[in-house]
Amino acid sequence: MNREQVSRIAHADHPIKSPLNDDSVRRLLERGIPRGDERVLDLGCGSGEWLLRALAAHPRLHAEGVDVSEDALTQAREAASDLGVQERLVLHHQDAADFASPHPFDLVLCVGSTHAFGGLLPTLAATRKHLAPGGRVLIGDGFWESTPSPEAVEMLGDFADLPTTLDRVVADGWTPVHGHVSTRQELDDYEWAWTGSLASWALDNPDHPDSSQALATATTHRSEWLRVYRNPWGFVNLVLRQTSG
């Protein structure tokens, strides 16, 4: 069972693939899409959940998504067809860092995929080339709520605390116009869904050749979450506009 297969099973009950509940996602999209007829781009869209929700809520909106996973893009296409929004969605199977478009976008999303660009600030640099004048960026990334252990840093990455994260964003030429810090319930619900979905699949398919691996992966992930990074790690989503230009 490869990483992509694990992710698909683990996110079966939490398709947004980030520690956010449905109401938080809705509010963030509302702040990122003030008119309703925007052109939206998601860099690292996965199965397209953000775009699908935006398209379903705004009949005049058009969207494009970029991802390296053909399996995830297939899921997005199937879901778009089920929702009847497929004619307003374009999907690109390629590395998000290499994506180029002939037209700009009013909203550029990158939630939980900043690793594809090498971190928060490189991701913001990448969004600039896609952003229309006056456009907005919706970006989601981790931060440390308290001092992490070396093991936690090695596991998740060298994040800053929340004030330092915002200072860096502002110094880079961005102004936050909205934000959401995931609550403890959102963070825990995400981890319980991830480990629970994978464990349930293993128990429901005991004769599958990947069953024992899936159960072991869920067990290891749960232990790492509870013992290593549950307390210090947080997640923030920011809606940003360029301070000038």
PDB file of N, CA, C and O in Angstrom, residues 101-155:
ATOM      1  N   SER A 101      -0.187  29.568 -16.420  1.00  0.00           N
ATOM      2  CA  SER A 101      -1.503  29.792 -17.016  1.00  0.00           C
ATOM      3  C   SER A 101      -1.483  31.077 -17.834  1.00  0.00           C
ATOM      4  O   SER A 101      -0.792  32.039 -17.462  1.00  0.00           O
ATOM      5  N   PRO A 102      -2.230  31.126 -18.936  1.00  0.00           N
ATOM      6  CA  PRO A 102      -2.283  32.352 -19.738  1.00  0.00           C
ATOM      7  C   PRO A 102      -3.124  33.451 -19.107  1.00  0.00           C
ATOM      8  O   PRO A 102      -3.094  34.594 -19.560  1.00  0.00           O
ATOM      9  N   HIS A 103      -3.882  33.125 -18.074  1.00  0.00           N
ATOM     10  CA  HIS A 103      -4.729  34.136 -17.441  1.00  0.00           C
ATOM     11  C   HIS A 103      -4.530  34.124 -15.921  1.00  0.00           C
ATOM     12  O   HIS A 103      -4.171  33.092 -15.345  1.00  0.00           O
ATOM     13  N   PRO A 104      -4.785  35.253 -15.257  1.00  0.00           N
ATOM     14  CA  PRO A 104      -4.629  35.337 -13.803  1.00  0.00           C
ATOM     15  C   PRO A 104      -5.891  34.852 -13.091  1.00  0.00           C
ATOM     16  O   PRO A 104      -6.941  34.633 -13.716  1.00  0.00           O
ATOM     17  N   PHE A 105      -5.773  34.721 -11.779  1.00  0.00           N
ATOM     18  CA  PHE A 105      -6.868  34.206 -10.959  1.00  0.00           C
ATOM     19  C   PHE A 105      -7.192  35.189  -9.831  1.00  0.00           C
ATOM     20  O   PHE A 105      -6.310  35.837  -9.284  1.00  0.00           O
ATOM     21  N   ASP A 106      -8.482  35.247  -9.501  1.00  0.00           N
ATOM     22  CA  ASP A 106      -8.941  36.147  -8.435  1.00  0.00           C
ATOM     23  C   ASP A 106      -8.678  35.568  -7.056  1.00  0.00           C
ATOM     24  O   ASP A 106      -8.545  36.319  -6.085  1.00  0.00           O
ATOM     25  N   LEU A 107      -8.630  34.249  -6.961  1.00  0.00           N
ATOM     26  CA  LEU A 107      -8.304  33.574  -5.714  1.00  0.00           C
ATOM     27  C   LEU A 107      -7.375  32.419  -6.021  1.00  0.00           C
ATOM     28  O   LEU A 107      -7.665  31.598  -6.895  1.00  0.00           O
ATOM     29  N   VAL A 108      -6.258  32.370  -5.299  1.00  0.00           N
ATOM     30  CA  VAL A 108      -5.321  31.249  -5.410  1.00  0.00           C
ATOM     31  C   VAL A 108      -5.270  30.553  -4.059  1.00  0.00           C
ATOM     32  O   VAL A 108      -4.996  31.190  -3.035  1.00  0.00           O
ATOM     33  N   LEU A 109      -5.552  29.251  -4.058  1.00  0.00           N
ATOM     34  CA  LEU A 109      -5.546  28.455  -2.842  1.00  0.00           C
ATOM     35  C   LEU A 109      -4.323  27.563  -2.773  1.00  0.00           C
ATOM     36  O   LEU A 109      -3.877  27.026  -3.784  1.00  0.00           O
ATOM     37  N   CYS A 110      -3.834  27.379  -1.563  1.00  0.00           N
ATOM     38  CA  CYS A 110      -2.848  26.327  -1.293  1.00  0.00           C
ATOM     39  C   CYS A 110      -2.969  26.006   0.196  1.00  0.00           C
ATOM     40  O   CYS A 110      -2.381  26.684   1.039  1.00  0.00           O
ATOM     41  N   VAL A 111      -3.746  25.000   0.504  1.00  0.00           N
ATOM     42  CA  VAL A 111      -4.024  24.636   1.902  1.00  0.00           C
ATOM     43  C   VAL A 111      -3.414  23.268   2.183  1.00  0.00           C
ATOM     44  O   VAL A 111      -3.801  22.268   1.578  1.00  0.00           O
ATOM     45  N   GLY A 112      -2.429  23.255   3.084  1.00  0.00           N
ATOM     46  CA  GLY A 112      -1.793  22.004   3.452  1.00  0.00           C
ATOM     47  C   GLY A 112      -0.853  21.443   2.421  1.00  0.00           C
ATOM     48  O   GLY A 112      -0.441  20.280   2.521  1.00  0.00           O
ATOM     49  N   SER A 113      -0.483  22.254   1.430  1.00  0.00           N
ATOM     50  CA  SER A 113       0.406  21.759   0.365  1.00  0.00           C
ATOM     51  C   SER A 113       1.625  22.643   0.174  1.00  0.00           C
ATOM     52  O   SER A 113       2.275  22.597  -0.874  1.00  0.00           O
ATOM     53  N   THR A 114       1.972  23.448   1.167  1.00  0.00           N
ATOM     54  CA  THR A 114       3.108  24.353   1.010  1.00  0.00           C
ATOM     55  C   THR A 114       4.430  23.599   0.872  1.00  0.00           C
ATOM     56  O   THR A 114       5.404  24.151   0.362  1.00  0.00           O
ATOM     57  N   HIS A 115       4.457  22.338   1.315  1.00  0.00           N
ATOM     58  CA  HIS A 115       5.680  21.535   1.161  1.00  0.00           C
ATOM     59  C   HIS A 115       6.065  21.375  -0.306  1.00  0.00           C
ATOM     60  O   HIS A 115       7.238  21.177  -0.630  1.00  0.00           O
ATOM     61  N   ALA A 116       5.076  21.463  -1.195  1.00  0.00           N
ATOM     62  CA  ALA A 116       5.351  21.308  -2.621  1.00  0.00           C
ATOM     63  C   ALA A 116       6.223  22.437  -3.160  1.00  0.00           C
ATOM     64  O   ALA A 116       6.871  22.286  -4.195  1.00  0.00           O
ATOM     65  N   PHE A 117       6.246  23.561  -2.459  1.00  0.00           N
ATOM     66  CA  PHE A 117       7.023  24.715  -2.894  1.00  0.00           C
ATOM     67  C   PHE A 117       8.226  24.988  -1.987  1.00  0.00           C
ATOM     68  O   PHE A 117       8.998  25.908  -2.245  1.00  0.00           O
ATOM     69  N   GLY A 118       8.350  24.233  -0.892  1.00  0.00           N
ATOM     70  CA  GLY A 118       9.466  24.435   0.009  1.00  0.00           C
ATOM     71  C   GLY A 118       9.160  25.288   1.214  1.00  0.00           C
ATOM     72  O   GLY A 118      10.074  25.794   1.871  1.00  0.00           O
ATOM     73  N   GLY A 119       7.855  25.469   1.524  1.00  0.00           N
ATOM     74  CA  GLY A 119       7.498  26.222   2.717  1.00  0.00           C
ATOM     75  C   GLY A 119       6.520  27.348   2.432  1.00  0.00           C
ATOM     76  O   GLY A 119       6.095  27.581   1.287  1.00  0.00           O
ATOM     77  N   LEU A 120       6.182  28.092   3.481  1.00  0.00           N
ATOM     78  CA  LEU A 120       5.147  29.125   3.402  1.00  0.00           C
ATOM     79  C   LEU A 120       5.535  30.269   2.471  1.00  0.00           C
ATOM     80  O   LEU A 120       4.778  30.617   1.552  1.00  0.00           O
ATOM     81  N   LEU A 121       6.677  30.885   2.685  1.00  0.00           N
ATOM     82  CA  LEU A 121       7.056  32.039   1.875  1.00  0.00           C
ATOM     83  C   LEU A 121       7.327  31.675   0.419  1.00  0.00           C
ATOM     84  O   LEU A 121       6.904  32.410  -0.487  1.00  0.00           O
ATOM     85  N   PRO A 122       8.004  30.552   0.120  1.00  0.00           N
ATOM     86  CA  PRO A 122       8.119  30.163  -1.289  1.00  0.00           C
ATOM     87  C   PRO A 122       6.760  29.900  -1.949  1.00  0.00           C
ATOM     88  O   PRO A 122       6.587  30.169  -3.143  1.00  0.00           O
ATOM     89  N   THR A 123       5.810  29.401  -1.162  1.00  0.00           N
ATOM     90  CA  THR A 123       4.469  29.187  -1.717  1.00  0.00           C
ATOM     91  C   THR A 123       3.810  30.517  -2.058  1.00  0.00           C
ATOM     92  O   THR A 123       3.202  30.674  -3.122  1.00  0.00           O
ATOM     93  N   LEU A 124       3.941  31.487  -1.165  1.00  0.00           N
ATOM     94  CA  LEU A 124       3.375  32.809  -1.443  1.00  0.00           C
ATOM     95  C   LEU A 124       4.035  33.438  -2.665  1.00  0.00           C
ATOM     96  O   LEU A 124       3.363  34.097  -3.472  1.00  0.00           O
ATOM     97  N   ALA A 125       5.331  33.227  -2.812  1.00  0.00           N
ATOM     98  CA  ALA A 125       6.013  33.731  -4.003  1.00  0.00           C
ATOM     99  C   ALA A 125       5.434  33.098  -5.270  1.00  0.00           C
ATOM    100  O   ALA A 125       5.267  33.770  -6.298  1.00  0.00           O
ATOM    101  N   ALA A 126       5.113  31.815  -5.195  1.00  0.00           N
ATOM    102  CA  ALA A 126       4.545  31.122  -6.353  1.00  0.00           C
ATOM    103  C   ALA A 126       3.146  31.629  -6.679  1.00  0.00           C
ATOM    104  O   ALA A 126       2.756  31.681  -7.851  1.00  0.00           O
ATOM    105  N   THR A 127       2.374  32.002  -5.666  1.00  0.00           N
ATOM    106  CA  THR A 127       1.012  32.470  -5.933  1.00  0.00           C
ATOM    107  C   THR A 127       0.999  33.810  -6.659  1.00  0.00           C
ATOM    108  O   THR A 127       0.055  34.107  -7.390  1.00  0.00           O
ATOM    109  N   ARG A 128       2.028  34.617  -6.448  1.00  0.00           N
ATOM    110  CA  ARG A 128       2.049  35.963  -7.029  1.00  0.00           C
ATOM    111  C   ARG A 128       1.928  35.945  -8.551  1.00  0.00           C
ATOM    112  O   ARG A 128       1.258  36.797  -9.142  1.00  0.00           O
ATOM    113  N   LYS A 129       2.580  34.983  -9.188  1.00  0.00           N
ATOM    114  CA  LYS A 129       2.581  34.967 -10.653  1.00  0.00           C
ATOM    115  C   LYS A 129       1.218  34.578 -11.216  1.00  0.00           C
ATOM    116  O   LYS A 129       0.976  34.734 -12.419  1.00  0.00           O
ATOM    117  N   HIS A 130       0.338  34.054 -10.361  1.00  0.00           N
ATOM    118  CA  HIS A 130      -0.993  33.641 -10.820  1.00  0.00           C
ATOM    119  C   HIS A 130      -2.085  34.629 -10.423  1.00  0.00           C
ATOM    120  O   HIS A 130      -3.237  34.481 -10.862  1.00  0.00           O
ATOM    121  N   LEU A 131      -1.765  35.623  -9.602  1.00  0.00           N
ATOM    122  CA  LEU A 131      -2.792  36.430  -8.954  1.00  0.00           C
ATOM    123  C   LEU A 131      -3.169  37.647  -9.795  1.00  0.00           C
ATOM    124  O   LEU A 131      -2.303  38.407 -10.240  1.00  0.00           O
ATOM    125  N   ALA A 132      -4.477  37.844  -9.985  1.00  0.00           N
ATOM    126  CA  ALA A 132      -4.978  39.028 -10.667  1.00  0.00           C
ATOM    127  C   ALA A 132      -4.850  40.246  -9.750  1.00  0.00           C
ATOM    128  O   ALA A 132      -4.807  40.113  -8.523  1.00  0.00           O
ATOM    129  N   PRO A 133      -4.796  41.450 -10.309  1.00  0.00           N
ATOM    130  CA  PRO A 133      -4.767  42.656  -9.475  1.00  0.00           C
ATOM    131  C   PRO A 133      -5.952  42.686  -8.508  1.00  0.00           C
ATOM    132  O   PRO A 133      -7.092  42.445  -8.914  1.00  0.00           O
ATOM    133  N   GLY A 134      -5.665  42.934  -7.240  1.00  0.00           N
ATOM    134  CA  GLY A 134      -6.719  42.943  -6.231  1.00  0.00           C
ATOM    135  C   GLY A 134      -7.159  41.567  -5.781  1.00  0.00           C
ATOM    136  O   GLY A 134      -8.085  41.449  -4.972  1.00  0.00           O
ATOM    137  N   GLY A 135      -6.496  40.515  -6.291  1.00  0.00           N
ATOM    138  CA  GLY A 135      -6.897  39.156  -5.946  1.00  0.00           C
ATOM    139  C   GLY A 135      -6.480  38.759  -4.543  1.00  0.00           C
ATOM    140  O   GLY A 135      -5.776  39.495  -3.833  1.00  0.00           O
ATOM    141  N   ARG A 136      -6.902  37.566  -4.149  1.00  0.00           N
ATOM    142  CA  ARG A 136      -6.674  37.073  -2.799  1.00  0.00           C
ATOM    143  C   ARG A 136      -6.020  35.694  -2.837  1.00  0.00           C
ATOM    144  O   ARG A 136      -6.197  34.935  -3.784  1.00  0.00           O
ATOM    145  N   VAL A 137      -5.287  35.419  -1.777  1.00  0.00           N
ATOM    146  CA  VAL A 137      -4.678  34.107  -1.579  1.00  0.00           C
ATOM    147  C   VAL A 137      -5.273  33.496  -0.319  1.00  0.00           C
ATOM    148  O   VAL A 137      -5.408  34.173   0.700  1.00  0.00           O
ATOM    149  N   LEU A 138      -5.643  32.233  -0.411  1.00  0.00           N
ATOM    150  CA  LEU A 138      -6.085  31.471   0.763  1.00  0.00           C
ATOM    151  C   LEU A 138      -5.059  30.370   0.987  1.00  0.00           C
ATOM    152  O   LEU A 138      -4.932  29.461   0.176  1.00  0.00           O
ATOM    153  N   ILE A 139      -4.305  30.502   2.070  1.00  0.00           N
ATOM    154  CA  ILE A 139      -3.206  29.585   2.332  1.00  0.00           C
ATOM    155  C   ILE A 139      -3.349  28.993   3.719  1.00  0.00           C
ATOM    156  O   ILE A 139      -3.742  29.682   4.672  1.00  0.00           O
ATOM    157  N   GLY A 140      -3.069  27.700   3.839  1.00  0.00           N
ATOM    158  CA  GLY A 140      -3.145  27.019   5.125  1.00  0.00           C
ATOM    159  C   GLY A 140      -1.849  26.309   5.423  1.00  0.00           C
ATOM    160  O   GLY A 140      -1.303  25.600   4.568  1.00  0.00           O
ATOM    161  N   ASP A 141      -1.343  26.519   6.650  1.00  0.00           N
ATOM    162  CA  ASP A 141      -0.061  25.931   6.995  1.00  0.00           C
ATOM    163  C   ASP A 141       0.005  25.708   8.505  1.00  0.00           C
ATOM    164  O   ASP A 141      -0.781  26.280   9.277  1.00  0.00           O
ATOM    165  N   GLY A 142       0.984  24.922   8.937  1.00  0.00           N
ATOM    166  CA  GLY A 142       1.163  24.636  10.341  1.00  0.00           C
ATOM    167  C   GLY A 142       1.953  25.712  11.065  1.00  0.00           C
ATOM    168  O   GLY A 142       2.613  26.557  10.448  1.00  0.00           O
ATOM    169  N   PHE A 143       1.885  25.685  12.383  1.00  0.00           N
ATOM    170  CA  PHE A 143       2.715  26.533  13.235  1.00  0.00           C
ATOM    171  C   PHE A 143       2.856  25.832  14.579  1.00  0.00           C
ATOM    172  O   PHE A 143       2.118  24.891  14.885  1.00  0.00           O
ATOM    173  N   TRP A 144       3.791  26.303  15.394  1.00  0.00           N
ATOM    174  CA  TRP A 144       3.975  25.714  16.717  1.00  0.00           C
ATOM    175  C   TRP A 144       3.265  26.565  17.765  1.00  0.00           C
ATOM    176  O   TRP A 144       3.568  27.745  17.917  1.00  0.00           O
ATOM    177  N   GLU A 145       2.311  25.959  18.470  1.00  0.00           N
ATOM    178  CA  GLU A 145       1.603  26.653  19.542  1.00  0.00           C
ATOM    179  C   GLU A 145       2.458  26.739  20.804  1.00  0.00           C
ATOM    180  O   GLU A 145       2.274  27.632  21.630  1.00  0.00           O
ATOM    181  N   SER A 146       3.364  25.807  20.970  1.00  0.00           N
ATOM    182  CA  SER A 146       4.310  25.807  22.081  1.00  0.00           C
ATOM    183  C   SER A 146       5.606  25.183  21.584  1.00  0.00           C
ATOM    184  O   SER A 146       5.679  24.674  20.464  1.00  0.00           O
ATOM    185  N   THR A 147       6.646  25.241  22.415  1.00  0.00           N
ATOM    186  CA  THR A 147       7.954  24.747  21.986  1.00  0.00           C
ATOM    187  C   THR A 147       7.894  23.255  21.681  1.00  0.00           C
ATOM    188  O   THR A 147       7.548  22.447  22.553  1.00  0.00           O
ATOM    189  N   PRO A 148       8.213  22.856  20.459  1.00  0.00           N
ATOM    190  CA  PRO A 148       8.138  21.438  20.083  1.00  0.00           C
ATOM    191  C   PRO A 148       9.399  20.689  20.501  1.00  0.00           C
ATOM    192  O   PRO A 148      10.457  21.278  20.710  1.00  0.00           O
ATOM    193  N   SER A 149       9.295  19.395  20.584  1.00  0.00           N
ATOM    194  CA  SER A 149      10.458  18.551  20.800  1.00  0.00           C
ATOM    195  C   SER A 149      11.225  18.425  19.487  1.00  0.00           C
ATOM    196  O   SER A 149      10.659  18.631  18.400  1.00  0.00           O
ATOM    197  N   PRO A 150      12.500  18.087  19.558  1.00  0.00           N
ATOM    198  CA  PRO A 150      13.248  17.838  18.319  1.00  0.00           C
ATOM    199  C   PRO A 150      12.586  16.762  17.453  1.00  0.00           C
ATOM    200  O   PRO A 150      12.616  16.844  16.226  1.00  0.00           O
ATOM    201  N   GLU A 151      11.976  15.784  18.098  1.00  0.00           N
ATOM    202  CA  GLU A 151      11.294  14.727  17.355  1.00  0.00           C
ATOM    203  C   GLU A 151      10.109  15.277  16.577  1.00  0.00           C
ATOM    204  O   GLU A 151       9.859  14.889  15.428  1.00  0.00           O
ATOM    205  N   ALA A 152       9.369  16.210  17.200  1.00  0.00           N
ATOM    206  CA  ALA A 152       8.221  16.804  16.516  1.00  0.00           C
ATOM    207  C   ALA A 152       8.672  17.634  15.318  1.00  0.00           C
ATOM    208  O   ALA A 152       8.039  17.599  14.247  1.00  0.00           O
ATOM    209  N   VAL A 153       9.758  18.398  15.483  1.00  0.00           N
ATOM    210  CA  VAL A 153      10.274  19.201  14.378  1.00  0.00           C
ATOM    211  C   VAL A 153      10.725  18.307  13.235  1.00  0.00           C
ATOM    212  O   VAL A 153      10.450  18.580  12.061  1.00  0.00           O
ATOM    213  N   GLU A 154      11.407  17.217  13.575  1.00  0.00           N
ATOM    214  CA  GLU A 154      11.859  16.286  12.539  1.00  0.00           C
ATOM    215  C   GLU A 154      10.672  15.654  11.823  1.00  0.00           C
ATOM    216  O   GLU A 154      10.718  15.406  10.607  1.00  0.00           O
ATOM    217  N   MET A 155       9.591  15.424  12.551  1.00  0.00           N
ATOM    218  CA  MET A 155       8.429  14.749  11.987  1.00  0.00           C
ATOM    219  C   MET A 155       7.604  15.669  11.096  1.00  0.00           C
ATOM    220  O   MET A 155       7.186  15.274   9.986  1.00  0.00           O
TER     221      MET A 155
END
